Amino acid sequence: PLAVSLSPSTIFPRISDPYNWVFLAGLLLTFGGMEVSAVHVKAVKNPGRTYPLAILIAVIIVFSIFMFGSLALAFVIPHQHISLVAGVMQAFTQFFNSFNIGWAIPILAILVFVGTLAEILTWIVGPSRGLYVASLYGQLPPFLQQLNKHKVTAHLLFVQGLIVTGVSGVFLLIPSVEGSYWILTALTAQLYLIMYILMYAAAIRLRYTQPNVKRTYCIPGGNFGMWVVAGGGIIGALLAIALGFLPPKHIETGDHIL
């Protein structure tokens, strides 16, 4: 039997309750990183058409994967028992035990660990490399500009590790692992969305300060189109940042005002 009711009253969330929106920041984080592909836009044929089409396809794929994956969790695990941290392994455990292949659970756990580790390594090295390029223009102290014998930004990675270690101390202050995980997820999303706000604002400014520059791709509709797209992005990011400060009702995050 399904662990969730599919009646019309339960399929659509009550948007009037702000606590039903609290996971919006984390949801937007799943789309984070798409802008990285822009470095390849000049290598694409007819980028004015091809690149936005590729982004649209990527959005549909990402949304579908997370939507159907979340539904799979909701179908087999009652919502009060879903763990924000272990939800994926919960679902696979439930499925595998139902098909009498519980022996595969440790194998899957190892695969998930390896995949997650690879993702973490990518995210660690990428930002540090970007900071190193900025440091070459004098944006960072000389200490952070140094590379080791393998041409790796060792000093930047060391500082990055110290910051992450300090932030991870939230696990010692929050009464539950789920609460700590939620706070770190919301904080990550909020910081990432600040970058998007700056990017949208820069796009609007460049449209006015350098209107005659020939660009590989240009948002149609002139300045009005730019304000609609970039302005909508800024409003959406600000909304998600604000909602990130609302704690979920079913996750213990400690004392809070609201």
GROMACS .gro file of N, CA, C and O in nm, residues 134-205:
model
  288
  134ALA      N    1   4.116   3.478  -0.931
  134ALA     CA    2   4.089   3.613  -0.880
  134ALA      C    3   4.211   3.668  -0.807
  134ALA      O    4   4.240   3.788  -0.814
  135SER      N    5   4.285   3.579  -0.740
  135SER     CA    6   4.403   3.624  -0.666
  135SER      C    7   4.512   3.676  -0.758
  135SER      O    8   4.592   3.761  -0.720
  136LEU      N    9   4.518   3.625  -0.882
  136LEU     CA   10   4.618   3.671  -0.977
  136LEU      C   11   4.599   3.818  -1.014
  136LEU      O   12   4.690   3.883  -1.062
  137TYR      N   13   4.478   3.869  -0.992
  137TYR     CA   14   4.449   4.009  -1.019
  137TYR      C   15   4.458   4.094  -0.891
  137TYR      O   16   4.407   4.206  -0.887
  138GLY      N   17   4.520   4.036  -0.788
  138GLY     CA   18   4.541   4.110  -0.665
  138GLY      C   19   4.423   4.115  -0.572
  138GLY      O   20   4.417   4.200  -0.482
  139GLN      N   21   4.325   4.025  -0.590
  139GLN     CA   22   4.205   4.026  -0.507
  139GLN      C   23   4.222   3.951  -0.376
  139GLN      O   24   4.135   3.958  -0.289
  140LEU      N   25   4.334   3.876  -0.361
  140LEU     CA   26   4.358   3.800  -0.240
  140LEU      C   27   4.503   3.822  -0.196
  140LEU      O   28   4.588   3.859  -0.277
  141PRO      N   29   4.534   3.799  -0.068
  141PRO     CA   30   4.672   3.816  -0.019
  141PRO      C   31   4.768   3.721  -0.092
  141PRO      O   32   4.728   3.614  -0.139
  142PRO      N   33   4.896   3.758  -0.100
  142PRO     CA   34   4.997   3.673  -0.167
  142PRO      C   35   5.003   3.532  -0.111
  142PRO      O   36   5.032   3.437  -0.184
  143PHE      N   37   4.978   3.517   0.019
  143PHE     CA   38   4.983   3.385   0.081
  143PHE      C   39   4.888   3.287   0.014
  143PHE      O   40   4.917   3.168   0.000
  144LEU      N   41   4.772   3.337  -0.028
  144LEU     CA   42   4.671   3.251  -0.089
  144LEU      C   43   4.693   3.231  -0.239
  144LEU      O   44   4.618   3.158  -0.304
  145GLN      N   45   4.794   3.296  -0.294
  145GLN     CA   46   4.824   3.282  -0.437
  145GLN      C   47   4.922   3.169  -0.465
  145GLN      O   48   4.945   3.135  -0.580
  146GLN      N   49   4.980   3.112  -0.362
  146GLN     CA   50   5.088   3.015  -0.381
  146GLN      C   51   5.033   2.877  -0.419
  146GLN      O   52   4.929   2.833  -0.367
  147LEU      N   53   5.104   2.809  -0.508
  147LEU     CA   54   5.071   2.673  -0.550
  147LEU      C   55   5.179   2.578  -0.497
  147LEU      O   56   5.293   2.618  -0.479
  148ASN      N   57   5.141   2.452  -0.475
  148ASN     CA   58   5.241   2.354  -0.436
  148ASN      C   59   5.306   2.294  -0.560
  148ASN      O   60   5.279   2.338  -0.672
  149LYS      N   61   5.390   2.194  -0.543
  149LYS     CA   62   5.465   2.138  -0.657
  149LYS      C   63   5.375   2.069  -0.759
  149LYS      O   64   5.416   2.044  -0.873
  150HIS      N   65   5.251   2.038  -0.718
  150HIS     CA   66   5.156   1.975  -0.810
  150HIS      C   67   5.061   2.076  -0.873
  150HIS      O   68   4.960   2.038  -0.932
  151LYS      N   69   5.095   2.206  -0.859
  151LYS     CA   70   5.013   2.314  -0.914
  151LYS      C   71   4.873   2.318  -0.854
  151LYS      O   72   4.775   2.351  -0.920
  152VAL      N   73   4.863   2.283  -0.726
  152VAL     CA   74   4.736   2.284  -0.654
  152VAL      C   75   4.735   2.401  -0.556
  152VAL      O   76   4.837   2.430  -0.494
  153THR      N   77   4.621   2.466  -0.543
  153THR     CA   78   4.608   2.580  -0.452
  153THR      C   79   4.601   2.531  -0.308
  153THR      O   80   4.495   2.537  -0.244
  154ALA      N   81   4.711   2.483  -0.257
  154ALA     CA   82   4.714   2.419  -0.126
  154ALA      C   83   4.673   2.514  -0.014
  154ALA      O   84   4.598   2.476   0.076
  155HIS      N   85   4.723   2.638  -0.017
  155HIS     CA   86   4.691   2.732   0.090
  155HIS      C   87   4.541   2.767   0.090
  155HIS      O   88   4.479   2.777   0.197
  156LEU      N   89   4.485   2.785  -0.028
  156LEU     CA   90   4.342   2.812  -0.037
  156LEU      C   91   4.261   2.694   0.016
  156LEU      O   92   4.163   2.712   0.089
  157LEU      N   93   4.302   2.573  -0.019
  157LEU     CA   94   4.231   2.454   0.028
  157LEU      C   95   4.242   2.441   0.179
  157LEU      O   96   4.148   2.398   0.247
  158PHE      N   97   4.358   2.478   0.235
  158PHE     CA   98   4.377   2.471   0.379
  158PHE      C   99   4.282   2.567   0.450
  158PHE      O  100   4.215   2.530   0.547
  159VAL      N  101   4.275   2.691   0.401
  159VAL     CA  102   4.183   2.789   0.460
  159VAL      C  103   4.039   2.744   0.443
  159VAL      O  104   3.956   2.755   0.535
  160GLN      N  105   4.009   2.691   0.326
  160GLN     CA  106   3.875   2.640   0.300
  160GLN      C  107   3.839   2.529   0.399
  160GLN      O  108   3.727   2.524   0.452
  161GLY      N  109   3.935   2.440   0.426
  161GLY     CA  110   3.912   2.332   0.520
  161GLY      C  111   3.887   2.383   0.661
  161GLY      O  112   3.801   2.330   0.733
  162LEU      N  113   3.961   2.487   0.702
  162LEU     CA  114   3.940   2.544   0.835
  162LEU      C  115   3.800   2.604   0.847
  162LEU      O  116   3.732   2.587   0.950
  163ILE      N  117   3.756   2.675   0.743
  163ILE     CA  118   3.623   2.737   0.747
  163ILE      C  119   3.514   2.631   0.755
  163ILE      O  120   3.421   2.639   0.836
  164VAL      N  121   3.527   2.528   0.671
  164VAL     CA  122   3.426   2.421   0.670
  164VAL      C  123   3.425   2.347   0.803
  164VAL      O  124   3.318   2.311   0.855
  165THR      N  125   3.543   2.325   0.860
  165THR     CA  126   3.550   2.259   0.990
  165THR      C  127   3.479   2.341   1.097
  165THR      O  128   3.405   2.287   1.180
  166GLY      N  129   3.499   2.473   1.093
  166GLY     CA  130   3.431   2.560   1.189
  166GLY      C  131   3.281   2.559   1.170
  166GLY      O  132   3.205   2.548   1.268
  167VAL      N  133   3.236   2.566   1.044
  167VAL     CA  134   3.092   2.565   1.018
  167VAL      C  135   3.031   2.431   1.058
  167VAL      O  136   2.918   2.425   1.108
  168SER      N  137   3.106   2.322   1.041
  168SER     CA  138   3.055   2.190   1.076
  168SER      C  139   3.033   2.176   1.226
  168SER      O  140   2.967   2.081   1.271
  169GLY      N  141   3.086   2.270   1.304
  169GLY     CA  142   3.061   2.268   1.447
  169GLY      C  143   2.915   2.283   1.483
  169GLY      O  144   2.878   2.264   1.599
  170VAL      N  145   2.831   2.315   1.384
  170VAL     CA  146   2.687   2.326   1.409
  170VAL      C  147   2.631   2.193   1.459
  170VAL      O  148   2.532   2.190   1.533
  171PHE      N  149   2.696   2.081   1.423
  171PHE     CA  150   2.650   1.951   1.469
  171PHE      C  151   2.663   1.937   1.621
  171PHE      O  152   2.596   1.853   1.682
  172LEU      N  153   2.751   2.017   1.681
  172LEU     CA  154   2.768   2.013   1.826
  172LEU      C  155   2.668   2.103   1.899
  172LEU      O  156   2.653   2.092   2.021
  173LEU      N  157   2.603   2.191   1.825
  173LEU     CA  158   2.516   2.291   1.887
  173LEU      C  159   2.368   2.263   1.866
  173LEU      O  160   2.284   2.310   1.944
  174ILE      N  161   2.333   2.190   1.761
  174ILE     CA  162   2.194   2.163   1.729
  174ILE      C  163   2.155   2.028   1.789
  174ILE      O  164   2.233   1.932   1.786
  175PRO      N  165   2.034   2.016   1.846
  175PRO     CA  166   1.997   1.893   1.918
  175PRO      C  167   1.980   1.770   1.830
  175PRO      O  168   1.973   1.660   1.883
  176SER      N  169   1.971   1.783   1.699
  176SER     CA  170   1.951   1.666   1.614
  176SER      C  171   2.039   1.676   1.490
  176SER      O  172   2.072   1.785   1.444
  177VAL      N  173   2.077   1.559   1.436
  177VAL     CA  174   2.157   1.555   1.314
  177VAL      C  175   2.076   1.612   1.198
  177VAL      O  176   2.129   1.685   1.113
  178GLU      N  177   1.946   1.580   1.194
  178GLU     CA  178   1.861   1.631   1.087
  178GLU      C  179   1.855   1.784   1.090
  178GLU      O  180   1.858   1.850   0.987
  179GLY      N  181   1.846   1.840   1.212
  179GLY     CA  182   1.843   1.986   1.226
  179GLY      C  183   1.972   2.049   1.176
  179GLY      O  184   1.969   2.151   1.107
  180SER      N  185   2.084   1.988   1.211
  180SER     CA  186   2.213   2.039   1.164
  180SER      C  187   2.223   2.030   1.012
  180SER      O  188   2.269   2.124   0.946
  181TYR      N  189   2.178   1.917   0.957
  181TYR     CA  190   2.182   1.898   0.812
  181TYR      C  191   2.096   2.002   0.743
  181TYR      O  192   2.135   2.059   0.640
  182TRP      N  193   1.978   2.028   0.799
  182TRP     CA  194   1.888   2.127   0.738
  182TRP      C  195   1.950   2.266   0.740
  182TRP      O  196   1.948   2.339   0.641
  183ILE      N  197   2.009   2.305   0.855
  183ILE     CA  198   2.068   2.438   0.866
  183ILE      C  199   2.183   2.455   0.767
  183ILE      O  200   2.195   2.558   0.700
  184LEU      N  201   2.268   2.354   0.755
  184LEU     CA  202   2.380   2.362   0.661
  184LEU      C  203   2.330   2.367   0.516
  184LEU      O  204   2.386   2.439   0.433
  185THR      N  205   2.224   2.291   0.486
  185THR     CA  206   2.167   2.295   0.351
  185THR      C  207   2.110   2.433   0.321
  185THR      O  208   2.134   2.489   0.213
  186ALA      N  209   2.033   2.488   0.416
  186ALA     CA  210   1.974   2.620   0.395
  186ALA      C  211   2.082   2.726   0.382
  186ALA      O  212   2.072   2.816   0.298
  187LEU      N  213   2.187   2.717   0.465
  187LEU     CA  214   2.296   2.815   0.459
  187LEU      C  215   2.368   2.807   0.325
  187LEU      O  216   2.400   2.911   0.264
  188THR      N  217   2.393   2.685   0.278
  188THR     CA  218   2.458   2.668   0.147
  188THR      C  219   2.374   2.730   0.037
  188THR      O  220   2.426   2.801  -0.051
  189ALA      N  221   2.245   2.703   0.041
  189ALA     CA  222   2.155   2.757  -0.062
  189ALA      C  223   2.151   2.909  -0.057
  189ALA      O  224   2.154   2.976  -0.162
  190GLN      N  225   2.146   2.965   0.063
  190GLN     CA  226   2.139   3.111   0.076
  190GLN      C  227   2.265   3.178   0.022
  190GLN      O  228   2.258   3.278  -0.050
  191LEU      N  229   2.383   3.122   0.056
  191LEU     CA  230   2.508   3.179   0.006
  191LEU      C  231   2.515   3.168  -0.146
  191LEU      O  232   2.560   3.260  -0.215
  192TYR      N  233   2.471   3.055  -0.198
  192TYR     CA  234   2.473   3.034  -0.343
  192TYR      C  235   2.379   3.133  -0.412
  192TYR      O  236   2.411   3.189  -0.518
  193LEU      N  237   2.262   3.156  -0.352
  193LEU     CA  238   2.164   3.246  -0.412
  193LEU      C  239   2.212   3.391  -0.409
  193LEU      O  240   2.175   3.470  -0.496
  194ILE      N  241   2.295   3.426  -0.311
  194ILE     CA  242   2.353   3.561  -0.310
  194ILE      C  243   2.439   3.581  -0.434
  194ILE      O  244   2.437   3.686  -0.498
  195MET      N  245   2.514   3.475  -0.472
  195MET     CA  246   2.595   3.482  -0.593
  195MET      C  247   2.506   3.503  -0.716
  195MET      O  248   2.539   3.580  -0.806
  196TYR      N  249   2.391   3.434  -0.719
  196TYR     CA  250   2.300   3.449  -0.832
  196TYR      C  251   2.243   3.590  -0.840
  196TYR      O  252   2.226   3.646  -0.948
  197ILE      N  253   2.213   3.649  -0.724
  197ILE     CA  254   2.162   3.786  -0.723
  197ILE      C  255   2.265   3.881  -0.783
  197ILE      O  256   2.233   3.968  -0.864
  198LEU      N  257   2.392   3.864  -0.743
  198LEU     CA  258   2.499   3.948  -0.799
  198LEU      C  259   2.512   3.926  -0.950
  198LEU      O  260   2.536   4.021  -1.026
  199MET      N  261   2.496   3.801  -0.993
  199MET     CA  262   2.507   3.770  -1.135
  199MET      C  263   2.393   3.834  -1.215
  199MET      O  264   2.414   3.892  -1.321
  200TYR      N  265   2.272   3.825  -1.164
  200TYR     CA  266   2.158   3.887  -1.231
  200TYR      C  267   2.174   4.039  -1.236
  200TYR      O  268   2.148   4.103  -1.338
  201ALA      N  269   2.217   4.097  -1.123
  201ALA     CA  270   2.236   4.242  -1.118
  201ALA      C  271   2.344   4.287  -1.216
  201ALA      O  272   2.331   4.391  -1.283
  202ALA      N  273   2.452   4.206  -1.227
  202ALA     CA  274   2.559   4.239  -1.321
  202ALA      C  275   2.509   4.234  -1.465
  202ALA      O  276   2.547   4.317  -1.549
  203ALA      N  277   2.421   4.138  -1.495
  203ALA     CA  278   2.366   4.128  -1.630
  203ALA      C  279   2.284   4.252  -1.666
  203ALA      O  280   2.295   4.305  -1.777
  204ILE      N  281   2.203   4.298  -1.570
  204ILE     CA  282   2.123   4.419  -1.594
  204ILE      C  283   2.214   4.539  -1.615
  204ILE      O  284   2.194   4.620  -1.707
  205ARG      N  285   2.317   4.552  -1.531
  205ARG     CA  286   2.407   4.667  -1.541
  205ARG      C  287   2.482   4.667  -1.674
  205ARG      O  288   2.497   4.771  -1.738
   0.00000   0.00000   0.00000
